[in-house]
XYZ file of C-alpha atoms in Angstrom:
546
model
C 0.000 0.000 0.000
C 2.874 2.265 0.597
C 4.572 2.614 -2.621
C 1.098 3.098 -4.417
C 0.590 6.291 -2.043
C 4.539 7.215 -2.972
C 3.091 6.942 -6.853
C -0.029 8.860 -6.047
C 1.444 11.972 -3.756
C 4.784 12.296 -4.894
C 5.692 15.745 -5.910
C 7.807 16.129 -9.400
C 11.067 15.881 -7.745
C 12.532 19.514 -9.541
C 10.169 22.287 -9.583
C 11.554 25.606 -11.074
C 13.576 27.850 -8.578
C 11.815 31.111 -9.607
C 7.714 31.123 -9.479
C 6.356 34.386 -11.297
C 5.224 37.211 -9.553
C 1.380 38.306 -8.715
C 2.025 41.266 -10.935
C 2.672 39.251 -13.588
C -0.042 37.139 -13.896
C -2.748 40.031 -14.138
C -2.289 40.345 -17.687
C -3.678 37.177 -17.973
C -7.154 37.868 -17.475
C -7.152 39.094 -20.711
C -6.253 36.011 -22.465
C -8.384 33.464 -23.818
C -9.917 30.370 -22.214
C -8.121 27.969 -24.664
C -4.699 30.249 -24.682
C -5.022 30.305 -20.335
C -5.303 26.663 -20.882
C -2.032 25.881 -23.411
C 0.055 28.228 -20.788
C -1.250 26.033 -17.267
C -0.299 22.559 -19.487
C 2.600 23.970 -20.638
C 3.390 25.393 -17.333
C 2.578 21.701 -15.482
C 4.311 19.226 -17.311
C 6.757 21.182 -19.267
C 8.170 23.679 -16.757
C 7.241 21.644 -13.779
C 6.056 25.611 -12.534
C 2.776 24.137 -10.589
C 2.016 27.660 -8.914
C 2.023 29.175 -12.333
C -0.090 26.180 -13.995
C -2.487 26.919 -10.852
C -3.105 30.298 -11.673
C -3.823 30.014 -15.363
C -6.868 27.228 -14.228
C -8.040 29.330 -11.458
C -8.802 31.491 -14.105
C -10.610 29.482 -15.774
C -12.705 27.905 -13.214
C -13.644 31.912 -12.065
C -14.826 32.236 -15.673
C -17.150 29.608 -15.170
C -18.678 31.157 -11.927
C -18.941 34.284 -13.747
C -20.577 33.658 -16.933
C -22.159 31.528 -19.380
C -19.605 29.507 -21.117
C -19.443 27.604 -24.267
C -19.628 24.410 -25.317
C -15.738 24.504 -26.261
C -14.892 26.483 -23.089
C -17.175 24.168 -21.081
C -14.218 21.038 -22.047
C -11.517 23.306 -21.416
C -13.473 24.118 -17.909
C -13.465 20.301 -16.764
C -9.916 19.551 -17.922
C -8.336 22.879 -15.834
C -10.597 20.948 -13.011
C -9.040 17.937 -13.047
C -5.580 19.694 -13.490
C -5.962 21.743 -10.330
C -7.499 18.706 -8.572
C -4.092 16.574 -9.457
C -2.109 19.437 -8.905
C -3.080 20.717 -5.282
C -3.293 16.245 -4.431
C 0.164 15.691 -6.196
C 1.967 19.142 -5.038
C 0.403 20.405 -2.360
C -1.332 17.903 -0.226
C -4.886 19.834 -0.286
C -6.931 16.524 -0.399
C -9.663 18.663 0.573
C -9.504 21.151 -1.963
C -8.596 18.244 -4.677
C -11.606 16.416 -4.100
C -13.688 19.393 -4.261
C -12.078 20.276 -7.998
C -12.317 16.909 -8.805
C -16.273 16.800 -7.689
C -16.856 19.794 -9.709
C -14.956 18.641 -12.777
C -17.070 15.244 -12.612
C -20.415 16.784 -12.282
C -19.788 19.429 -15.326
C -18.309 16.411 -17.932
C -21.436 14.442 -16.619
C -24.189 17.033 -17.426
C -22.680 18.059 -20.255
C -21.595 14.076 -21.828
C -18.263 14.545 -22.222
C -17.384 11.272 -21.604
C -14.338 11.128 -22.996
C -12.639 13.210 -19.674
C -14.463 10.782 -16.959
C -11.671 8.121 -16.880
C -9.004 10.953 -16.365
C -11.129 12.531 -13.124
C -12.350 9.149 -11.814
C -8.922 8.216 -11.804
C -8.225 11.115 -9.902
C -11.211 10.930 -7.299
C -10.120 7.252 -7.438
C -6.255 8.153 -5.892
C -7.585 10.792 -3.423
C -9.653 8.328 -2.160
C -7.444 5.796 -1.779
C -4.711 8.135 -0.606
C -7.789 9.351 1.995
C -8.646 5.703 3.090
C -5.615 4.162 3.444
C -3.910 7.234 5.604
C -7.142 6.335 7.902
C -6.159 2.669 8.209
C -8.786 1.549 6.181
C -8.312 -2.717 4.852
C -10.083 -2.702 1.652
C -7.911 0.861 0.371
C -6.032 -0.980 -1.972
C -8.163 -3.960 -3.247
C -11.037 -0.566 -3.920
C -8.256 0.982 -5.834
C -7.511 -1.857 -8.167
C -10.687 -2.505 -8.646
C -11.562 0.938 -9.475
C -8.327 1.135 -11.860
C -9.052 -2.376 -13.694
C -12.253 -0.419 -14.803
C -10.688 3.095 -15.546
C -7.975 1.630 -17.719
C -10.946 -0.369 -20.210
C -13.117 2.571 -20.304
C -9.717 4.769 -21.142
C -9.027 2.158 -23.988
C -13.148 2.389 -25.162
C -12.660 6.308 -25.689
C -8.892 5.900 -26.923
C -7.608 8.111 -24.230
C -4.407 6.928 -24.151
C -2.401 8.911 -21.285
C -5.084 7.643 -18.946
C -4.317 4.250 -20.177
C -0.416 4.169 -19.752
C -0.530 5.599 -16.542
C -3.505 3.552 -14.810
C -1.582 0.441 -16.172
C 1.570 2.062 -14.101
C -0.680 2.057 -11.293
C -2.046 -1.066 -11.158
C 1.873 -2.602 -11.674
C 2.768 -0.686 -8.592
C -0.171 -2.161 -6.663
C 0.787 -5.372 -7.221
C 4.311 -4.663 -6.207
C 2.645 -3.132 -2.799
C 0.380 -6.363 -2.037
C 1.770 -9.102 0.209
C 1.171 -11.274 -2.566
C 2.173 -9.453 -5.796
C 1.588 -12.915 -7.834
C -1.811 -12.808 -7.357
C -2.284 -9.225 -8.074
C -0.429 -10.119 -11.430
C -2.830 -12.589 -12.122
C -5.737 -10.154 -11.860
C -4.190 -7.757 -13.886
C -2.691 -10.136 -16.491
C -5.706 -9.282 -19.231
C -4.414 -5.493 -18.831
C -0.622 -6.799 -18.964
C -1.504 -8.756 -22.308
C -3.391 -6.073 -23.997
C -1.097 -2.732 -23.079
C 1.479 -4.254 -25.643
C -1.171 -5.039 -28.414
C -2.995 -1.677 -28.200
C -1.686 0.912 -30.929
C -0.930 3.408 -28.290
C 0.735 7.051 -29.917
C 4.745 6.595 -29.062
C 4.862 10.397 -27.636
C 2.016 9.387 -25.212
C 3.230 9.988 -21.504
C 3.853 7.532 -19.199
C 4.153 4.837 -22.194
C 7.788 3.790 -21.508
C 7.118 3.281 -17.811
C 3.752 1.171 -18.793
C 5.512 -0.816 -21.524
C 8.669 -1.126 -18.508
C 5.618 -2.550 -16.357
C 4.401 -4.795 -18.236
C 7.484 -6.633 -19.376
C 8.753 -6.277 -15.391
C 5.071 -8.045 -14.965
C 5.318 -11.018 -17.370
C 9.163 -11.767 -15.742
C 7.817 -11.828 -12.828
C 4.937 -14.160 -13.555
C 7.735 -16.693 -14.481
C 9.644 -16.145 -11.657
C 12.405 -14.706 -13.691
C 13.410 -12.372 -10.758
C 16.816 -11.621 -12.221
C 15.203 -10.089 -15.313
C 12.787 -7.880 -13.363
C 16.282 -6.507 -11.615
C 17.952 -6.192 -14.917
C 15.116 -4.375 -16.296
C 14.786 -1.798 -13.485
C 18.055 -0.733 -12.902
C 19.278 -0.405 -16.510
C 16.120 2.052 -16.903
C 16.786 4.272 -13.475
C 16.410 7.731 -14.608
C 19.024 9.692 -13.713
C 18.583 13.346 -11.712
C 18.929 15.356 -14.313
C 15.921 13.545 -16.160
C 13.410 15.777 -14.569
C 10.213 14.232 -16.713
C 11.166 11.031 -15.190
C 12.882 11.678 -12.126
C 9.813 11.347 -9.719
C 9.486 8.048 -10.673
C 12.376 6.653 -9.122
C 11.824 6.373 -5.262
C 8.678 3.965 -6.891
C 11.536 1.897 -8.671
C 13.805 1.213 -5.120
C 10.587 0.305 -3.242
C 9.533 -2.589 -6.294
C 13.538 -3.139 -6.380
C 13.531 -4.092 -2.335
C 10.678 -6.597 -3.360
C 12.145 -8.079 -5.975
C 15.836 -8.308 -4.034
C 13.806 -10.415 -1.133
C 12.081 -12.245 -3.807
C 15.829 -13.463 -5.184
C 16.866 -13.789 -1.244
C 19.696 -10.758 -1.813
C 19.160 -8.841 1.575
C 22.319 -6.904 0.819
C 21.310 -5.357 -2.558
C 17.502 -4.945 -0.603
C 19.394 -3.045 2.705
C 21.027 -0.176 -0.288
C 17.624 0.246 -1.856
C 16.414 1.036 1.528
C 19.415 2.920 2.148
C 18.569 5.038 -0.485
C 14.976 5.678 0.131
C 15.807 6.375 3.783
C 17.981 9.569 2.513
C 15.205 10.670 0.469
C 13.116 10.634 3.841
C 15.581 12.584 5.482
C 15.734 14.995 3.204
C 14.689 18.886 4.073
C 12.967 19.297 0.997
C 10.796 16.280 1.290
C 7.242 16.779 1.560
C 4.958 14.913 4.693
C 3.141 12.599 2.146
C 6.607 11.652 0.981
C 8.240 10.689 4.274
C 4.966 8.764 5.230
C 4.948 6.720 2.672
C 9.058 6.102 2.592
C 8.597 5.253 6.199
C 6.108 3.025 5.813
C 8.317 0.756 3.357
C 10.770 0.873 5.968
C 8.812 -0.013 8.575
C 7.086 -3.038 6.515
C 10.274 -4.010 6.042
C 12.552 -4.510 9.031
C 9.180 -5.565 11.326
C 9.087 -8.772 8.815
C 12.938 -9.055 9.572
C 12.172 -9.080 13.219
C 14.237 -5.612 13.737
C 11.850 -4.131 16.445
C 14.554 -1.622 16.920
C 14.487 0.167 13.240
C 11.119 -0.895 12.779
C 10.093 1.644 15.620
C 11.945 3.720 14.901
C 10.187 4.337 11.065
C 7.156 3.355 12.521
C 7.536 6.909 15.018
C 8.463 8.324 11.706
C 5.653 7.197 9.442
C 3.086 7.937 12.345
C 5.079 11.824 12.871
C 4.620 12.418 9.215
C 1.234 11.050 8.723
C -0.182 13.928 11.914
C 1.618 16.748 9.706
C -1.021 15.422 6.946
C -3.547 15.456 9.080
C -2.975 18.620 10.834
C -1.176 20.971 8.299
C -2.535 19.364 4.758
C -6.875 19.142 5.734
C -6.368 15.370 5.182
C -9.309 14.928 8.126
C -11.633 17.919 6.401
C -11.649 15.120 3.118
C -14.844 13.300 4.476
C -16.255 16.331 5.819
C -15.804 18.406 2.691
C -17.380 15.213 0.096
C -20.520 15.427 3.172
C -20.902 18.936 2.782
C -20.772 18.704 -1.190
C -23.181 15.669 -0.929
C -25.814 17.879 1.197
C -25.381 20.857 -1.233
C -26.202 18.265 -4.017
C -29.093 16.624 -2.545
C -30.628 20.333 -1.496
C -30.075 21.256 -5.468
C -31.243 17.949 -6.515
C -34.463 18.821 -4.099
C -34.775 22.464 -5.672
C -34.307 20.828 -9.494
C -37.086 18.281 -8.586
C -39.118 20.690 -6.941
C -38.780 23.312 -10.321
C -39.391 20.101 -12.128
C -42.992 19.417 -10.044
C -43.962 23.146 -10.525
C -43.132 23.023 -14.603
C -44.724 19.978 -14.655
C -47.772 21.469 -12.684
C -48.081 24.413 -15.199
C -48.027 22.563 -18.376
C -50.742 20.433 -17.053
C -52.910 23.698 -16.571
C -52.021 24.579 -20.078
C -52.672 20.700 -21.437
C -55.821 20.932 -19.574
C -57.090 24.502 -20.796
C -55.776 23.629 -24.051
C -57.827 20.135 -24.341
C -61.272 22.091 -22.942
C -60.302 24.584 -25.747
C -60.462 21.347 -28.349
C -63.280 20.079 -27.301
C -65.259 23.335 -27.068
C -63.630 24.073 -30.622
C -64.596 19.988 -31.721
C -68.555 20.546 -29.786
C -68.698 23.935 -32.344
C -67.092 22.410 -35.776
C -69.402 18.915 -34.881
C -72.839 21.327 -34.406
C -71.871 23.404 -37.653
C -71.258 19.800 -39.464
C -74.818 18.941 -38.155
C -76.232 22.056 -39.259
C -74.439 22.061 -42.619
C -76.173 18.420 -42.795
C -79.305 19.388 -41.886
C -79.206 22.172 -44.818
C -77.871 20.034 -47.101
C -80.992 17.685 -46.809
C -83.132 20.450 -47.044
C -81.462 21.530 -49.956
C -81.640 18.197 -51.675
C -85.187 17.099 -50.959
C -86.155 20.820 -52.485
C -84.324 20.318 -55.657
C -85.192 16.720 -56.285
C -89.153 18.160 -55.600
C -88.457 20.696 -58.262
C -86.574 18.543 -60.513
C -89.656 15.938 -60.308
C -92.205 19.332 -60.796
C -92.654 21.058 -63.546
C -91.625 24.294 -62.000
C -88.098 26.137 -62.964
C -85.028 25.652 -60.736
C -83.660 28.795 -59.640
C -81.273 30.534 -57.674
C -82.062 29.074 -53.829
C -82.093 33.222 -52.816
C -84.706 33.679 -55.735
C -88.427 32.958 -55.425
C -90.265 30.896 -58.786
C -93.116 32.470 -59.895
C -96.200 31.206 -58.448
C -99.665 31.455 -59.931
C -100.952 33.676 -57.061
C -98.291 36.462 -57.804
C -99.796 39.700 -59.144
C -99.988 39.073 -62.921
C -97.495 40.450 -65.412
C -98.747 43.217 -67.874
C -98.702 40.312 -70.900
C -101.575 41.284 -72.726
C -99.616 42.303 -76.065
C -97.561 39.135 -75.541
C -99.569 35.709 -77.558
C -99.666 32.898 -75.378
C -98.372 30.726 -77.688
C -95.006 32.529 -77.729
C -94.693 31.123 -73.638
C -95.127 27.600 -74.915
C -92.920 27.454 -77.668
C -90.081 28.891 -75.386
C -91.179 26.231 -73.280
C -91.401 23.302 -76.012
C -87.709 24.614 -76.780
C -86.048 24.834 -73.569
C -87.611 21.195 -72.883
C -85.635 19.480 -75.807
C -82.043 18.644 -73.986
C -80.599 18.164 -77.514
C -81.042 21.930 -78.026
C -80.158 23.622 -75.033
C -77.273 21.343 -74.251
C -75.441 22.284 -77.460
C -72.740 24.638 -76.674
C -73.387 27.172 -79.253
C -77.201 27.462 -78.183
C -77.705 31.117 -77.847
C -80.709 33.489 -77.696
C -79.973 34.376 -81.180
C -80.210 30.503 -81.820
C -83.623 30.613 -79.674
C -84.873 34.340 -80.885
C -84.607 31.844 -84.879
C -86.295 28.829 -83.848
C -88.923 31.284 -82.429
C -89.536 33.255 -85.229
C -89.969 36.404 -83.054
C -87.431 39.277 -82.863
C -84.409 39.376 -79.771
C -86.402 42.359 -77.932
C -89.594 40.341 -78.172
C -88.572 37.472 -76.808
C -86.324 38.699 -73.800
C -89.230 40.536 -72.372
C -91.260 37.944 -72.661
C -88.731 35.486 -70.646
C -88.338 38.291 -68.213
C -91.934 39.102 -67.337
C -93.153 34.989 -67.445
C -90.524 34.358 -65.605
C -88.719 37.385 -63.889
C -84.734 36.545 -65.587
C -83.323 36.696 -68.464
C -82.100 34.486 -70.848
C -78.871 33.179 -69.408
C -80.465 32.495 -66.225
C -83.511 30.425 -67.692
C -80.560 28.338 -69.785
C -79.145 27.311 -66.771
C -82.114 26.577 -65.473
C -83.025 24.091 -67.776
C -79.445 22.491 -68.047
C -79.003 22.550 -63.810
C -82.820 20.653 -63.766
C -81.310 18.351 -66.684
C -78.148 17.814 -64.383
C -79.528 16.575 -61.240
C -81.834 14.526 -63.396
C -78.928 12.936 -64.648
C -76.641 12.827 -61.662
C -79.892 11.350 -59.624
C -79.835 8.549 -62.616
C -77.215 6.046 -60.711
C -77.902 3.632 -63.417
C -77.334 5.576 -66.966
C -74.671 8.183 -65.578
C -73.180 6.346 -62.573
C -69.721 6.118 -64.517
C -69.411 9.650 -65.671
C -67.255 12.265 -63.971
C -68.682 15.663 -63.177
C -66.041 17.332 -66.035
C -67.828 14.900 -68.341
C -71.642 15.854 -67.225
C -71.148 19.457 -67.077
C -69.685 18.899 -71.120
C -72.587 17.258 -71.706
C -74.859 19.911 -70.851
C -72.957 22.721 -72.691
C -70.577 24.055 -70.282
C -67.163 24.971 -71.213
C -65.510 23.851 -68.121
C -66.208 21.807 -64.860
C -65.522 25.488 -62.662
C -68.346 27.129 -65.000
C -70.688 24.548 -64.083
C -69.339 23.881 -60.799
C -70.059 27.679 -60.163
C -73.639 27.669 -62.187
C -75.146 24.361 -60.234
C -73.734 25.705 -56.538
C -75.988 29.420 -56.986
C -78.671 27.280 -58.475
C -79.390 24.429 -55.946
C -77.068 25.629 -52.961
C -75.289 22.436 -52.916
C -71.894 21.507 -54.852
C -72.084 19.117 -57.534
C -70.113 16.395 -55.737
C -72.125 16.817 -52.180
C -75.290 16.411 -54.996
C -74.191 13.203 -55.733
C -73.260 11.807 -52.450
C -76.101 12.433 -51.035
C -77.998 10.898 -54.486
C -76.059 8.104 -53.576
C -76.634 7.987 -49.502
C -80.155 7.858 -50.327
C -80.021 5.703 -52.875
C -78.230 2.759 -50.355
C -81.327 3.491 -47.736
């Protein structure tokens, strides 16, 4: 367990000797979200300058409380939290303040699906927690934390993020290195061990070298090839002027004094020890560092029954682990996730509560809306019955006049009717009335599209001033509208004949009867009989099936 907390907390071993200035770093509110982000990377794991990398993603994550950002910005947002999470865990020791970064990078990649950056921050929340649990003497710290790393590392390789995979294979090596039993650690991580060699990872992806180191340290191992897993470790010690790879190292002695006991070499596992003991002692190491040196140490000469050292680093390890506690917030961890839990489930109350009252108010509207439909559907079903109700009216009076011998007029025009007051016809011969009647009788006539009242002023024999006043004072039009009363009487005859003119179309009627077009006629039969010529028909025909 102790060399997985050196992985997780160690500091980069060389950190620039000159941090910028406050003054300087006002400028940089001007700057862009994505250019504030380049400069904190850049700063991080190019200049080792963590302060300045801090600054650039505190930025950042003030933007966020300020304003609305965007969907680009919003990405940029969740990676500067998971930055400043790792960086105040990894450089400072502020678990507290790491986990609370780390919370609010997880919650913003969650609402806003980018799934891509969730094995990165569980990864993170993953090592805080273990860092958290096992500094608190919990038993299942490091079986949670491969666990939770066996999972990371496959949904890393599902979204191709390959820096997350590299480096949560390193971890899981290391744990396996930490367990009493690293053989059967091996064995649970041999699928990741077989498959970190196959994947096409990028070859400038970080932490690759030390995975690919891993895994072949993993397999020798597996055979018991101790010898190998030496030979491989010491030829690839970085040296101290190999600042990218430097922190690594104090992880390589603590695997090297395993491997040394494994091959029964106590000498070659007392100058590993030797030299993570001066690395302890060090002024410039940090608490997390000496806690988790000491605790290799201790481990380490209590299984060699040396009660003497073994106190010793045990008063160490325990000295270290209160100036975590006391000077680093270690004990505020659980506190702080409580508090953030609380504040969740209070917004999660509020969001379902907004959610209740939304959901209140569109069911008012529904409801208002549905009355309006069915008020609207009551209205349009009583003006269909109406419209019904005239439409019967309509037919039974033009199939009564179509039967009579009375004209068919306009349904806002009265016929004549024998009681009217008489028209002044006393130079008009009766026998002029009857002819135009014996004429506009004979379909063949009438229905021939050049009849005209020159045509019937010739069959007549009477002159075109004659005869119009006489159709005007029998029958109160004039000659156009008696035509069409004739042909509109002929029409419903025929469209009433199911039989004889079931298969003709209303274009093909209305040519029949001398109209030039189906609108014409269309026009014509609707002033005439108030009803269209296709509702004629389907009524014909409703009564007809009765």
């Amino acid at each position: 367990m102790t060399i997985i907390i050196l992985l997780l907390l160690l500091p980069v071993a060389v950190q620039a000797a000159r941090q910028q200035r406050p003054s300087f770093y006002a400028r940089y509110e001007r700057f862009s979200t994505r250019a504030l982000y380049n400069m904190g990377y850049t700063y991080l794991y190019k200049r080792q300058m963590a302060d300045s990398a801090l600054v650039c993603f505190s930025i950042i994550a003030n933007r966020k409380d300020s304003r609305q950002l965007a969907d680009d910005e919003l990405r940029l947002y969740v990676n500067a939290m998971n930055y400043m999470g790792n960086i105040y865990y990894t450089y400072y020791n502020r678990f507290d303040l790491a986990d609370e970064y780390l919370d609010r990078a997880l919650q913003t990649a969650q609402e806003n699906h980018f799934t891509d950056r969730l094995p990165y921050i569980i990864g993170n929340k993953a090592n805080v927690s273990f860092v958290y649990e096992s500094i608190n003497g919990s038993k299942n710290a490091a079986s949670q934390f491969i666990a939770d790393n066996k999972k990371i590392f496959w949904e890393a390789v599902k979204v191709k993020e390959w820096r997350c995979v590299t480096t949560t294979y390193y971890n899981l090596s290391l744990s396996a290195f930490d367990s009493p039993h690293p053989d059967k650690i091996l064995k649970l991580i041999s699928k990741e061990t077989a498959s970190i060699s196959r994947l096409k990872i990028p070859k400038n992806t970080m932490m690759l070298d030390e995975a690919m180191l891993y895994s072949k340290i993993n397999i020798a191992y597996s055979k018991k090839n101790y010898a190998e897993c030496a030979r491989l470790l010491n030829s690839n010690m970085p040296s101290k002027t190999d600042y990218a790879k430097y922190n690594v190292m104090p992880m390589m002695h603590a695997v090297l004094v395993q491997i040394y006991r494994k091959m029964n070499r106590d000498d070659l596992a007392k100058e590993e020890l030797a030299k993570l003991d001066k690395m302890s002692r060090a002024p410039s190491t940090q608490p997390v560092l000496k806690y988790s040196i000491n605790g290799i140490l201790y481990e380490y000469y209590q299984q060699n029954a040396d009660s003497a050292l073994a106190a010793h680093y045990d008063y160490q390890r325990l000295k270290a682990k209160d100036e975590l506690n006391n000077g680093n917030n270690l004990s505020t961890v659980k506190q702080g996730r409580f508090l953030r839990e609380l504040e969740q489930i209070r917004l999660n109350f509020q969001h379902e509560q907004q959610k209740q009252r939304t959901a209140a108010i569109v069911l008012v509207i529904v409801s208002l809306a549905l009355v309006i439909l069915i008020f609207l559907v009551a209205i349009i079903y009583r003006a269909y019955k109406r419209q019904r109700q005239l439409i019967d009216v309509l037919y039974s009076r033009n199939r009564q006049l179509v039967k009579s011998n009375q004209l068919l007029l306009p349904v806002d025009e009265e016929p004549a009717s024998d009681n009217s007051p008489k028209q002044k016809t006393a130079d008009l011969p009766e026998e002029i009335f009857d002819s135009i009647i014996k004429i506009m009788e004979d379909t063949e006539v009438i229905c021939n599209k050049g009849f005209s009242m020159t045509q019937l002023c010739y069959l007549l024999g009477y002159n075109r001033t004659y005869v119009s006043r006489a159709i005007r004072e029998k029958w109160g039009t004039n000659f156009n509208g008696l035509l069409n009363s004739y042909r509109i009487k002929e029409a419903c005859k025929r469209m009433s004949d199911t039989k004889a003119y079931s298969n003709l179309t209303i274009e093909a009627i209305a040519e029949s009867l001398g109209y030039a077009s189906r609108s014409n006629f269309s026009t014509v039969f609707k002033r005439t009989t108030g009803l269209s010529a296709a509702e004629f028909i389907k009524r014909n025909k409703e009564e007809s099936m009765r």
